[in-house]
Coordinates of C-alpha atoms in Angstrom, one line a residue:
M962 CA 117.8 139.9 53.8
M963 CA 118.7 136.8 54.4
P964 CA 115.9 134.0 53.5
R965 CA 113.7 132.2 56.1
F966 CA 114.1 128.3 56.8
H967 CA 110.6 127.6 58.6
N968 CA 112.4 126.7 62.3
L969 CA 115.3 125.5 60.6
S970 CA 118.6 126.5 61.8
F971 CA 120.9 126.7 58.8
C972 CA 123.3 124.3 60.5
K973 CA 120.6 121.5 60.4
I974 CA 119.7 122.2 56.8
L975 CA 123.9 121.3 56.3
L976 CA 123.7 118.5 58.4
C977 CA 120.1 117.0 56.2
C978 CA 121.7 117.5 52.7
S979 CA 124.9 116.5 54.2
L980 CA 123.1 112.6 55.2
L981 CA 121.2 112.9 51.8
F982 CA 124.4 112.9 50.0
S983 CA 126.5 110.0 51.8
L984 CA 123.0 107.7 51.6
P985 CA 124.3 106.2 48.6
L986 CA 127.4 105.5 49.2
A987 CA 126.2 103.6 52.7
S988 CA 124.1 101.8 50.4
N989 CA 126.9 101.0 47.8
A990 CA 129.0 99.9 51.1
Q991 CA 126.4 97.7 52.2
L992 CA 125.2 96.2 48.4
D993 CA 129.4 95.1 48.4
S994 CA 129.8 93.6 52.0
L995 CA 126.1 91.8 50.9
L996 CA 127.4 90.9 48.0
N997 CA 130.6 89.1 49.4
V998 CA 128.8 87.0 51.8
F999 CA 126.4 85.7 48.5
R1000 CA 129.8 85.6 46.7
D1001 CA 131.3 83.1 49.9
L1002 CA 127.7 81.3 51.0
Q1003 CA 127.7 77.3 50.6
D1004 CA 124.2 76.6 51.9
A1005 CA 121.5 77.5 49.5
T1006 CA 118.8 77.9 51.9
K1007 CA 120.2 80.6 52.7
V1008 CA 119.9 82.4 49.7
G1009 CA 116.5 84.4 50.6
P1010 CA 117.6 86.4 53.7
L1011 CA 120.6 87.6 51.6
F1012 CA 118.8 88.6 49.0
K1013 CA 115.6 89.9 51.2
E1014 CA 118.4 92.6 52.3
M1015 CA 119.9 93.3 48.8
G1016 CA 116.1 94.0 48.0
T1017 CA 115.7 96.5 50.6
V1018 CA 119.2 98.3 49.1
C1019 CA 118.7 98.0 45.7
A1020 CA 114.3 98.5 45.4
Y1021 CA 113.6 97.6 41.2
D1022 CA 116.9 99.6 40.3
R1023 CA 118.4 96.7 38.3
D1024 CA 121.7 98.6 37.7
C1025 CA 122.1 98.0 41.5
F1026 CA 121.8 94.4 40.8
Q1027 CA 124.1 94.6 37.9
D1028 CA 127.5 92.8 39.7
F1029 CA 125.0 90.3 41.1
E1030 CA 123.5 89.3 38.3
A1031 CA 126.9 89.5 36.3
Y1032 CA 127.7 86.9 39.0
T1033 CA 125.0 84.7 39.4
Y1034 CA 124.9 83.8 35.8
S1035 CA 127.9 82.8 35.3
S1036 CA 129.8 79.9 35.6
P1037 CA 130.4 77.8 36.8
L1038 CA 126.6 76.9 37.9
T1039 CA 126.8 75.8 41.6
P1040 CA 123.2 76.1 44.3
V1041 CA 123.4 78.8 45.3
K1042 CA 123.5 80.8 41.9
A1043 CA 120.6 78.7 40.5
Q1044 CA 118.7 79.6 43.9
G1045 CA 119.7 83.2 43.3
M1046 CA 118.7 83.3 39.4
F1047 CA 115.2 82.3 40.7
L1048 CA 114.4 84.8 43.5
Y1049 CA 115.6 87.2 41.5
A1050 CA 113.3 86.0 38.5
S1051 CA 110.3 86.4 40.9
Y1052 CA 111.6 89.4 42.7
Y1053 CA 110.4 91.2 39.1
A1054 CA 107.7 89.0 38.6
N1055 CA 105.8 89.2 42.5
K1056 CA 106.0 93.2 41.5
S1057 CA 103.9 92.9 38.3
L1058 CA 106.8 93.9 36.2
Y1059 CA 106.4 91.0 34.2
D1060 CA 109.1 91.7 31.2
I1061 CA 112.2 91.9 33.4
G1062 CA 111.3 88.9 35.3
D1063 CA 109.9 86.6 32.1
K1064 CA 113.5 87.6 30.7
L1065 CA 115.3 86.6 33.8
F1066 CA 113.0 83.4 34.3
E1067 CA 114.4 82.0 30.9
K1068 CA 117.6 83.9 30.8
G1069 CA 118.5 81.4 34.2
L1070 CA 116.7 78.7 32.2
R1071 CA 119.3 78.6 29.5
V1072 CA 122.4 79.0 31.7
I1073 CA 120.9 75.9 33.7
K1074 CA 120.0 73.9 31.2
K1075 CA 123.8 74.2 30.0
S1076 CA 125.1 72.8 32.8
D1077 CA 122.6 70.2 33.7
Q1078 CA 119.5 69.4 31.4
K1079 CA 118.2 67.6 34.8
H1080 CA 118.7 70.0 36.8
P1081 CA 115.8 70.0 40.1
L1082 CA 114.9 73.7 39.7
I1083 CA 113.7 73.7 36.1
G1084 CA 110.8 72.6 37.1
R1085 CA 110.4 75.8 39.6
F1086 CA 110.9 77.7 37.1
Y1087 CA 108.4 76.6 34.5
I1088 CA 105.8 76.7 37.4
A1089 CA 107.3 80.3 38.1
M1090 CA 106.6 82.2 34.4
A1091 CA 103.1 80.0 34.2
V1092 CA 101.8 81.7 37.3
S1093 CA 103.6 85.2 35.4
F1094 CA 101.5 84.6 32.3
R1095 CA 98.4 83.9 34.0
Y1096 CA 98.5 87.2 35.8
Q1097 CA 99.0 88.9 32.3
N1098 CA 96.4 86.8 31.0
V1099 CA 97.9 85.0 28.6
L1100 CA 96.5 81.4 30.1
D1101 CA 97.9 79.2 27.2
S1102 CA 101.7 79.9 27.4
A1103 CA 100.2 79.7 32.0
I1104 CA 98.9 76.3 30.6
Y1105 CA 101.8 75.1 28.6
Y1106 CA 105.1 76.3 31.4
A1107 CA 103.2 74.3 34.0
D1108 CA 102.9 71.4 32.0
K1109 CA 106.5 71.6 31.4
G1110 CA 106.6 72.6 35.0
Y1111 CA 105.1 68.8 36.0
T1112 CA 106.9 67.1 33.8
A1113 CA 110.4 68.5 35.3
L1114 CA 109.1 67.7 38.7
K1115 CA 108.0 64.4 37.9
Q1116 CA 111.4 63.3 35.8
N1117 CA 113.5 64.4 39.1
K1118 CA 110.7 62.8 41.8
L1119 CA 110.2 66.7 43.3
D1120 CA 106.5 65.1 43.9
Q1121 CA 106.8 67.6 47.0
Y1122 CA 106.1 70.7 44.3
Y1123 CA 103.3 68.9 42.6
W1124 CA 100.2 71.0 44.4
M1125 CA 102.4 74.0 42.8
Y1126 CA 101.4 72.7 39.5
Y1127 CA 98.0 71.4 40.5
K1128 CA 97.0 74.8 42.1
T1129 CA 98.6 77.0 38.5
K1130 CA 96.1 75.1 36.8
Y1131 CA 93.4 75.6 39.4
L1132 CA 93.6 79.0 38.9
V1133 CA 94.4 78.9 35.5
Y1134 CA 91.2 76.5 34.6
L1135 CA 89.2 79.4 37.1
D1136 CA 90.3 82.8 34.5
L1137 CA 89.2 80.2 32.1
K1138 CA 86.0 79.6 33.8
D1139 CA 86.1 76.0 33.2
Y1140 CA 85.5 75.5 37.0
K1141 CA 85.2 71.3 36.4
R1142 CA 88.8 71.1 36.2
A1143 CA 89.1 74.1 37.7
D1144 CA 88.0 71.8 40.7
Q1145 CA 89.6 68.8 39.5
N1146 CA 93.1 70.8 40.2
L1147 CA 92.1 72.0 43.6
I1148 CA 91.8 68.5 44.4
Q1149 CA 94.8 67.5 43.7
A1150 CA 97.1 70.1 45.1
Y1151 CA 95.5 69.3 48.2
E1152 CA 96.1 65.5 48.0
S1153 CA 99.4 66.1 47.0
A1154 CA 100.2 69.0 49.5
D1155 CA 103.0 68.0 52.0
P1156 CA 100.8 67.5 55.4
N1157 CA 103.3 68.9 57.3
N1158 CA 103.2 72.6 55.7
R1159 CA 100.2 74.2 57.0
M1160 CA 100.4 77.4 55.1
D1161 CA 99.7 75.6 51.9
R1162 CA 97.6 73.3 52.9
G1163 CA 95.7 75.7 54.7
F1164 CA 94.7 77.8 52.0
L1165 CA 94.7 74.8 49.6
L1166 CA 91.5 73.3 52.1
H1167 CA 90.5 77.1 52.5
S1168 CA 90.0 77.5 48.8
L1169 CA 87.8 73.9 48.9
L1170 CA 86.0 75.0 51.2
L1171 CA 84.8 78.0 49.1
A1172 CA 84.6 76.0 45.8
K1173 CA 82.3 72.9 47.4
K1174 CA 80.3 76.1 48.9
E1175 CA 79.4 78.0 45.8
R1176 CA 79.5 74.5 43.3
G1177 CA 78.8 71.7 45.7
P1178 CA 77.3 68.9 46.1
Q1179 CA 76.7 69.8 49.9
S1180 CA 78.1 66.2 50.4
D1181 CA 81.5 67.4 49.7
F1182 CA 81.0 70.8 51.2
I1183 CA 80.5 69.2 55.1
K1184 CA 83.5 66.7 53.9
Y1185 CA 86.0 69.3 53.9
L1186 CA 84.3 71.0 56.4
D1187 CA 84.8 68.0 58.6
E1188 CA 88.6 68.2 57.7
F1189 CA 88.6 72.0 58.5
I1190 CA 88.0 71.6 62.0
K1191 CA 90.3 69.1 62.3
F1192 CA 93.3 70.5 60.9
K1193 CA 92.3 73.8 63.4
K1194 CA 92.5 72.4 66.3
A1195 CA 95.6 70.1 64.9
G1196 CA 97.1 73.8 64.6
N1197 CA 95.6 75.2 68.1
K1198 CA 96.7 72.7 70.6
H1199 CA 98.4 75.5 72.8
K1200 CA 95.7 77.8 72.5
E1201 CA 91.7 78.1 72.6
L1202 CA 89.6 78.3 69.4
D1203 CA 86.9 80.5 69.4
A1204 CA 83.9 80.7 66.7
E1205 CA 84.8 84.4 65.5
H1206 CA 89.5 82.7 64.5
S1207 CA 88.4 79.1 63.7
G1208 CA 87.7 81.1 60.6
L1209 CA 84.0 78.8 59.9
L1210 CA 82.3 81.4 59.6
A1211 CA 83.8 82.5 56.6
F1212 CA 81.7 79.6 54.5
F1213 CA 78.5 81.2 55.7
D1214 CA 76.4 83.4 53.8
S1215 CA 73.7 84.2 56.8
E1216 CA 73.8 83.5 60.9
E1217 CA 70.5 81.5 59.9
E1218 CA 72.9 79.3 58.0
A1219 CA 75.4 78.4 60.0
I1220 CA 73.3 77.5 63.0
K1221 CA 71.6 75.5 60.3
V1222 CA 74.9 73.6 59.0
L1223 CA 76.1 73.6 62.4
E1224 CA 73.3 72.3 64.0
E1225 CA 73.4 69.0 61.2
R1226 CA 77.4 68.6 61.9
L1227 CA 76.6 67.8 65.9
K1228 CA 73.8 65.4 65.2
K1229 CA 76.1 63.6 63.1
L1230 CA 79.5 63.7 65.0
E1231 CA 77.7 63.0 68.6
G1232 CA 77.9 59.1 67.7
G1233 CA 81.3 59.7 68.9
T1234 CA 84.1 60.2 66.1
E1235 CA 87.8 61.6 65.7
V1236 CA 86.7 65.1 65.2
D1237 CA 86.3 67.3 68.7
I1238 CA 82.7 67.8 68.1
S1239 CA 83.1 70.2 71.4
L1240 CA 84.8 73.1 69.3
S1241 CA 81.2 72.9 66.7
R1242 CA 79.5 73.2 69.4
L1243 CA 80.9 76.5 70.9
V1244 CA 80.6 77.8 66.7
L1245 CA 77.0 77.3 67.2
A1246 CA 76.6 78.2 70.8
D1247 CA 78.0 81.8 69.7
K1248 CA 75.7 81.5 66.8
Y1249 CA 72.8 81.2 69.4
T1250 CA 74.4 84.1 71.5
K1251 CA 74.3 86.6 68.8
N1252 CA 71.3 86.0 67.8
N1253 CA 69.9 86.0 70.8
Q1254 CA 68.9 82.3 71.6
G1255 CA 70.6 82.9 75.7
D1256 CA 69.6 78.9 76.4
A1257 CA 69.8 77.2 73.1
A1258 CA 73.7 78.3 73.7
I1259 CA 73.8 76.8 77.4
E1260 CA 72.8 73.9 76.3
Q1261 CA 75.1 73.3 73.6
L1262 CA 78.1 75.0 76.3
N1263 CA 76.6 72.2 79.1
K1264 CA 76.7 69.3 76.6
A1265 CA 80.5 70.8 75.3
E1266 CA 81.7 71.1 78.6
K1267 CA 80.6 67.3 78.8
E1268 CA 82.4 66.0 76.0
G1269 CA 85.2 68.8 75.2
S1270 CA 88.9 68.5 76.1
A1271 CA 90.6 70.9 78.6
S1272 CA 91.7 72.8 75.8
T1273 CA 88.2 73.7 75.1
N1274 CA 86.8 74.7 78.5
K1275 CA 89.1 77.6 78.4
S1276 CA 87.1 79.7 75.6
L1277 CA 84.5 77.4 77.3
Y1278 CA 83.6 79.0 80.4
W1279 CA 84.4 83.2 79.2
Q1280 CA 81.8 81.9 76.5
K1281 CA 79.5 80.5 79.5
F1282 CA 79.7 84.3 81.2
Q1283 CA 79.1 86.2 78.5
T1284 CA 75.6 84.3 77.4
Y1285 CA 75.1 84.5 81.3
R1286 CA 75.4 88.2 81.3
Q1287 CA 73.1 88.5 78.5
L1288 CA 71.0 86.1 80.6
N1289 CA 71.1 88.1 83.2
K1290 CA 72.0 85.5 85.5
H1291 CA 74.7 87.2 87.5
Q1292 CA 75.8 84.3 89.8
Q1293 CA 76.2 81.4 86.8
A1294 CA 78.0 84.4 85.3
Y1295 CA 80.9 84.1 88.6
D1296 CA 81.4 81.0 88.6
A1297 CA 82.0 80.6 84.7
I1298 CA 84.6 83.9 84.9
E1299 CA 86.0 82.2 88.4
K1300 CA 86.7 78.8 86.4
Y1301 CA 88.2 80.4 83.6
L1302 CA 90.3 82.3 86.1
T1303 CA 91.1 79.3 88.1
I1304 CA 92.1 77.2 84.2
Q1305 CA 94.2 80.5 83.7
D1306 CA 95.8 79.8 86.5
S1307 CA 96.5 76.1 86.4
S1308 CA 97.5 76.9 83.0
Y1309 CA 100.4 79.4 84.1
R1310 CA 101.6 77.0 86.8
Q1311 CA 101.6 74.1 84.0
L1312 CA 104.4 76.6 81.5
L1313 CA 106.2 77.2 84.5
D1314 CA 106.4 73.7 84.9
K1315 CA 107.4 72.9 81.9
Q1316 CA 110.1 75.1 81.6
I1317 CA 112.0 73.7 85.1
A1318 CA 111.8 70.1 83.2
E1319 CA 113.4 71.7 80.3
H1320 CA 115.9 73.3 82.0
E1321 CA 116.3 70.0 83.6
V1322 CA 116.7 68.0 80.1
I1323 CA 118.7 70.5 79.0
F1324 CA 121.0 70.6 81.9
K1325 CA 121.1 66.3 81.2
T1326 CA 121.5 66.4 77.8
K1327 CA 124.6 68.5 78.3
E1328 CA 126.0 65.8 80.3
K1329 CA 125.4 63.3 77.9
E1330 CA 126.2 65.6 74.8
Q1331 CA 130.0 65.6 76.6
E1332 CA 130.6 62.2 76.9
L1333 CA 129.4 61.7 73.0
V1334 CA 131.8 64.3 72.4
L1335 CA 134.2 61.6 74.5
K1336 CA 133.2 58.6 72.9
K1337 CA 133.2 60.3 69.2
A1338 CA 137.0 61.5 69.7
E1339 CA 137.7 57.6 70.6
L1340 CA 136.0 56.5 67.6
A1341 CA 137.6 59.3 65.6
E1342 CA 140.9 58.9 66.6
A1343 CA 140.5 54.3 65.6
K1344 CA 138.5 56.0 62.6
I1345 CA 141.8 58.2 61.9
V1346 CA 144.2 54.8 62.0
Q1347 CA 142.2 52.6 59.9
Q1348 CA 141.5 55.4 57.2
S1349 CA 145.5 55.4 57.5
I1350 CA 145.5 51.7 56.8
F1351 CA 142.9 51.6 54.3
G1352 CA 144.5 54.7 52.2
L1353 CA 148.0 53.3 52.3
F1354 CA 146.6 49.5 51.0
L1355 CA 144.9 51.3 48.1
L1356 CA 148.2 53.3 47.6
L1357 CA 149.9 50.6 46.5
A1358 CA 146.6 48.7 45.1
T1359 CA 147.2 52.0 42.9
L1360 CA 150.1 51.5 42.4
A1361 CA 150.0 47.4 41.6
M1362 CA 147.6 49.0 39.4
T1363 CA 149.7 51.7 37.3
F1364 CA 152.3 49.5 37.3
F1365 CA 150.7 46.6 35.6
Y1366 CA 149.1 48.9 33.0
M1367 CA 151.9 50.0 32.6
Y1368 CA 153.6 47.3 31.7
K1369 CA 150.6 46.2 29.5
K1370 CA 150.6 49.0 27.6
R1371 CA 154.7 48.7 26.7
Q1372 CA 153.8 45.3 25.7
K1373 CA 151.3 46.2 22.7
Y1374 CA 153.3 49.4 22.3
I1375 CA 155.7 47.1 21.1
Q1376 CA 153.7 44.6 20.2
S1377 CA 152.1 47.4 17.7
L1378 CA 155.5 48.5 16.6
I1379 CA 155.8 44.8 15.0
A1380 CA 152.8 44.9 13.2
K1381 CA 153.8 47.9 11.6
D1382 CA 157.3 46.7 10.9
M1383 CA 155.5 43.5 8.9
T1384 CA 153.3 45.4 7.2
I1385 CA 156.0 48.3 6.1
Q1386 CA 158.1 44.9 4.7
Q1387 CA 154.7 43.7 2.9
Q1388 CA 154.3 46.8 1.8
K1389 CA 157.7 47.1 0.8
I1390 CA 157.3 43.1 -1.3
I1391 CA 154.6 44.7 -2.9
E1392 CA 155.9 47.9 -4.0
L1393 CA 159.5 45.5 -5.6
E1394 CA 156.4 43.3 -7.2
Q1395 CA 154.9 46.1 -9.0
K1396 CA 158.3 47.2 -9.8
N1397 CA 159.3 44.1 -11.7
K1398 CA 156.7 43.4 -12.9
L1399 CA 156.4 46.7 -15.2
L1400 CA 160.5 46.3 -15.6
S1401 CA 159.5 43.1 -16.8
L1402 CA 156.6 45.0 -19.1
N1403 CA 158.9 48.0 -20.5
S1404 CA 161.4 45.2 -21.5
M1405 CA 159.1 43.5 -23.4
I1406 CA 157.3 46.2 -24.7
E1407 CA 160.6 47.8 -25.9
G1408 CA 162.0 44.1 -27.4
Q1409 CA 158.6 44.5 -29.3
E1410 CA 158.9 47.8 -30.5
S1411 CA 163.3 46.8 -31.6
E1412 CA 161.3 43.8 -33.8
R1413 CA 159.0 46.0 -34.9
M1414 CA 161.4 48.5 -36.6
R1415 CA 164.0 45.2 -37.5
I1416 CA 160.9 44.1 -39.2
A1417 CA 160.2 47.1 -41.1
Q1418 CA 163.5 48.0 -42.0
D1419 CA 163.4 44.9 -43.5
L1420 CA 160.4 45.2 -45.4
H1421 CA 161.4 48.8 -46.5
D1422 CA 165.1 47.7 -47.1
G1423 CA 165.3 44.3 -48.7
L1424 CA 161.9 43.5 -50.3
G1425 CA 160.6 46.8 -51.0
G1426 CA 163.9 47.5 -53.0
L1427 CA 163.5 44.2 -55.0
L1428 CA 160.3 44.8 -55.9
T1429 CA 161.4 48.0 -57.5
T1430 CA 164.2 46.1 -59.0
V1431 CA 160.9 44.1 -60.1
K1432 CA 159.1 46.6 -61.4
A1433 CA 162.2 48.5 -63.8
H1434 CA 162.6 45.2 -65.1
F1435 CA 159.5 44.6 -66.3
S1436 CA 159.6 48.7 -67.5
T1437 CA 162.6 47.4 -69.9
I1438 CA 161.2 44.3 -71.6
Q1439 CA 157.5 46.5 -72.0
K1440 CA 158.6 47.1 -75.6
E1441 CA 160.3 43.8 -76.3
I1442 CA 157.0 41.9 -75.5
E1443 CA 154.5 43.6 -77.5
N1444 CA 152.7 40.2 -77.7
I1445 CA 152.2 40.1 -73.6
E1446 CA 150.1 42.8 -74.1
S1447 CA 148.0 41.9 -76.1
L1448 CA 147.2 39.2 -73.3
N1449 CA 146.5 42.0 -70.5
I1450 CA 149.3 40.4 -68.0
Y1451 CA 151.5 43.5 -68.3
S1452 CA 148.7 45.6 -66.7
K1453 CA 147.7 43.1 -64.4
T1454 CA 151.4 42.0 -63.0
N1455 CA 152.6 45.6 -62.5
R1456 CA 149.0 46.6 -60.8
L1457 CA 149.8 43.5 -58.6
I1458 CA 153.3 44.9 -58.1
D1459 CA 152.2 48.7 -57.0
E1460 CA 149.7 46.4 -54.8
A1461 CA 152.2 45.2 -53.1
C1462 CA 154.4 47.7 -52.6
T1463 CA 152.0 49.9 -51.3
E1464 CA 151.3 47.4 -48.7
V1465 CA 154.9 47.4 -47.8
R1466 CA 155.0 50.4 -47.2
R1467 CA 151.8 50.5 -45.7
I1468 CA 153.2 47.6 -43.1
A1469 CA 156.1 49.3 -42.5
H1470 CA 154.7 52.0 -41.3
D1471 CA 152.3 50.7 -39.2
M1472 CA 155.4 48.9 -37.8
V1473 CA 157.3 52.5 -37.4
P1474 CA 155.0 55.5 -38.2
Y1475 CA 158.1 57.9 -39.1
S1476 CA 156.0 60.8 -39.1
I1477 CA 156.7 60.5 -35.4
K1478 CA 159.7 61.5 -35.8
I1479 CA 159.0 64.2 -38.5
S1480 CA 156.1 65.9 -36.6
G1481 CA 155.1 64.5 -33.4
L1482 CA 152.1 62.8 -32.3
H1483 CA 149.6 65.0 -34.4
G1484 CA 151.1 64.1 -37.8
A1485 CA 151.1 60.7 -36.8
L1486 CA 147.8 60.8 -35.8
E1487 CA 146.6 62.4 -39.5
D1488 CA 148.5 59.7 -41.0
L1489 CA 146.3 57.5 -39.0
K1490 CA 143.7 58.8 -39.7
E1491 CA 143.9 58.8 -43.5
S1492 CA 144.9 55.0 -43.2
V1493 CA 140.8 54.6 -41.6
I1494 CA 139.8 56.6 -43.6
A1495 CA 141.1 54.4 -46.7
R1496 CA 139.8 51.2 -44.8
G1497 CA 136.9 52.7 -45.8
L1498 CA 135.4 54.8 -42.3
E1499 CA 134.8 58.2 -41.9
C1500 CA 137.0 59.3 -39.1
E1501 CA 137.3 62.8 -36.9
V1502 CA 140.5 63.4 -35.0
E1503 CA 140.6 66.5 -32.6
I1504 CA 143.7 67.8 -30.4
H1505 CA 143.1 70.7 -27.8
N1506 CA 145.8 72.3 -25.1
F1507 CA 148.3 70.0 -26.2
T1508 CA 151.7 70.4 -28.3
K1509 CA 154.2 66.9 -29.5
D1510 CA 156.9 68.5 -26.6
Q1511 CA 154.3 67.4 -23.5
L1512 CA 155.3 63.5 -24.6
N1513 CA 158.6 62.1 -25.3
E1514 CA 159.2 59.5 -28.0
Q1515 CA 158.6 56.9 -27.1
Q1516 CA 155.2 58.5 -24.6
A1517 CA 154.4 59.2 -28.3
N1518 CA 154.6 55.8 -29.9
M1519 CA 153.0 54.1 -27.2
V1520 CA 149.8 56.2 -27.4
Y1521 CA 150.0 56.1 -31.1
R1522 CA 150.6 52.1 -30.4
I1523 CA 147.1 52.4 -27.9
L1524 CA 144.9 54.7 -30.7
Q1525 CA 146.1 52.2 -33.9
E1526 CA 144.9 49.0 -32.0
I1527 CA 141.5 50.7 -30.9
T1528 CA 141.3 51.8 -33.9
N1529 CA 141.7 48.3 -35.4
N1530 CA 139.8 46.1 -32.9
A1531 CA 136.5 49.0 -34.4
I1532 CA 137.2 48.0 -38.0
K1533 CA 137.6 44.4 -37.7
H1534 CA 134.8 43.4 -35.1
A1535 CA 132.8 46.5 -34.0
Q1536 CA 131.8 46.7 -37.7
A1537 CA 132.3 51.0 -37.0
N1538 CA 130.8 53.5 -40.0
H1539 CA 132.3 56.1 -38.0
I1540 CA 135.3 56.7 -35.6
F1541 CA 136.4 60.0 -33.4
I1542 CA 139.4 60.4 -31.8
Q1543 CA 139.5 63.7 -29.4
L1544 CA 143.0 64.2 -27.8
M1545 CA 143.0 67.4 -24.3
G1546 CA 145.7 68.7 -22.1
H1547 CA 144.5 69.3 -19.0
E1548 CA 146.1 70.0 -15.3
N1549 CA 149.4 68.0 -16.6
K1550 CA 147.1 65.0 -17.9
L1551 CA 146.3 63.5 -20.9
H1552 CA 142.2 63.4 -21.6
I1553 CA 141.8 60.8 -24.5
L1554 CA 138.0 59.6 -25.6
V1555 CA 137.5 57.4 -28.7
E1556 CA 134.3 56.9 -29.9
D1557 CA 132.7 54.6 -31.8
D1558 CA 129.0 54.0 -33.3
G1559 CA 129.6 50.1 -33.7
V1560 CA 127.7 47.2 -32.5
G1561 CA 129.6 47.7 -29.0
F1562 CA 130.0 44.2 -26.1
D1563 CA 128.4 43.9 -22.7
V1564 CA 131.4 45.1 -20.6
S1565 CA 130.0 43.4 -17.7
K1566 CA 131.5 39.7 -19.9
Q1567 CA 134.0 41.0 -21.7
D1568 CA 137.3 38.8 -21.5
Y1569 CA 139.9 41.5 -20.8
H1570 CA 142.5 38.5 -21.5
G1571 CA 142.8 38.6 -25.5
M1572 CA 145.6 40.2 -27.2
G1573 CA 143.9 42.6 -28.5
L1574 CA 142.8 44.4 -25.2
K1575 CA 145.9 43.6 -23.1
S1576 CA 147.5 45.2 -25.6
I1577 CA 146.2 48.1 -25.1
N1578 CA 145.2 47.9 -21.1
S1579 CA 149.6 46.9 -20.9
R1580 CA 150.6 50.5 -23.0
V1581 CA 148.0 52.5 -20.4
A1582 CA 149.7 50.3 -17.8
Y1583 CA 153.2 51.3 -18.2
L1584 CA 152.4 55.0 -19.0
G1585 CA 150.9 55.2 -15.2
G1586 CA 147.4 56.2 -16.6
T1587 CA 144.1 54.8 -16.4
I1588 CA 141.4 53.7 -19.0
M1589 CA 137.7 52.9 -18.8
Y1590 CA 135.1 51.2 -21.2
D1591 CA 132.1 52.5 -21.8
S1592 CA 129.9 50.1 -23.9
S1593 CA 126.6 48.1 -23.9
P1594 CA 124.9 46.0 -27.0
G1595 CA 123.7 48.3 -29.7
Q1596 CA 124.9 51.2 -28.3
G1597 CA 128.8 52.1 -29.6
T1598 CA 131.5 52.3 -27.5
N1599 CA 133.5 54.7 -25.6
I1600 CA 137.3 54.7 -24.2
N1601 CA 138.0 57.0 -21.5
I1602 CA 141.8 57.1 -21.0
E1603 CA 144.2 59.7 -18.9
I1604 CA 147.6 59.5 -18.4
D1605 CA 150.1 62.0 -17.2
V1606 CA 152.7 64.2 -18.5

């Protein structure tokens, strides 16, 4: 059995289903079309209407806005994209979707600030965020962002938006029930609003009247009431402004209060002023009529007829007609309605005459426009010729400047090459001088070593052998000169000869340490240690991570001479009791440390040109090393030497 479809045919249902399924496809196509228009848009003022159409398609589905969002927040920033970011965030914030709106505001600010820290939209972004936080009742954040917005607007001199800042602060302080600050900000908002923006000024003036009505003083209320009357009159030049539609009745709690205030205003305005008091009379007459005071109403209307402008007469006669009809004065009511209709016909004729005049103006304007087009074409042609001449001159000037710049750059480059060549030659001269110094130093040291070896050989072979022979002769004649022993001359002479032999061996050993040839620098340093101890000082020698193969014989001799000279200085001059010598190998370097506990010296005042220190420094320089003295009076001396091995 077929189911019933409640008077709908099966075909109709199929048609409805197909339409429902095709709607998303149509929406996607429409959105793509709008997005393409947005991408091609150059005028930021046209973003608003276009985004409104996108909102109609996507509602509040953020996934639907995915492509729009990706393009809008991409680089480079353009005025169209910036406006799109602002409207996109405001779209969600205005519908109380604050979580999304606030995140989009923050995201937009980051993108804009990254491109331009002084972008003109930054101030409006902050104020929009302040409004959002105010609706969320997070009032401290609202004040914070409003102040940031004002700073940004002031930085860009966008004073046309100051009223937004003051209006936001007014609403926040109103929520905080701080009426004094609220009213101060409301007044500043009204004073800073654009006089040509009737919507903003009308809202602010209306708010001011309500505030002054509630919180006074009465003089301020009257002041802004007069401004409101002028404001309404200025906006209704071509149509009647009756009491009901003027908006004045909203500021009075009762008919009696309205009548009282309006009567007072009429007394003050009757003396002649820029304010059209006939409007106030019409409002007052309307109050009298509604309060069944017809005669008083007619009195005010008669005065308004004498004082008022033509734009109010039509409304005046209509009100007279209603009041006379209430008083059952039919003849007067008929006369009033007849005048009303006459003014109505006159208005139509004026409108028709105005339209004819406008058409004539348009025709004449088109003729003038054609003349202007021809003149503009002639001027454009002349301008093109001038621009061509100027462009040619500019091209020649640019070429001349380019050639001059390239010539100067080439000259500078040649000079820099000459300067570099001179610097290289100077460095080569310095290197040759240093090389010559090292060669002469090497020759001097080699000569010293050769001379030392010759003297040591002579002492050892000559004087040493002679002394040994002398000692043998003394031993031979010992038995025959018994009488000399009784005088103890033999023992003394023999001891002196032993001391002479020892001293000769010491001098010869100091001249050439043969232990270096036998056991390397390690053995020589042990001999140096024994020599120092023999001269009455305590001496320690430590060697770490260093083998005798790391230095050749000449380098080992140099290191030995350096340490020999340092220990001699410590014994002769430092009055030391203890000497510590340490050799340590580390990363292809030999580190030498010599410490003593002597009297020390002032390093800053030491003369390094003495024979001892000069010998030490020259040998260190020969080995390509560095030396550092660390000493002060009474604190002993530390000497650090570093040599490449």
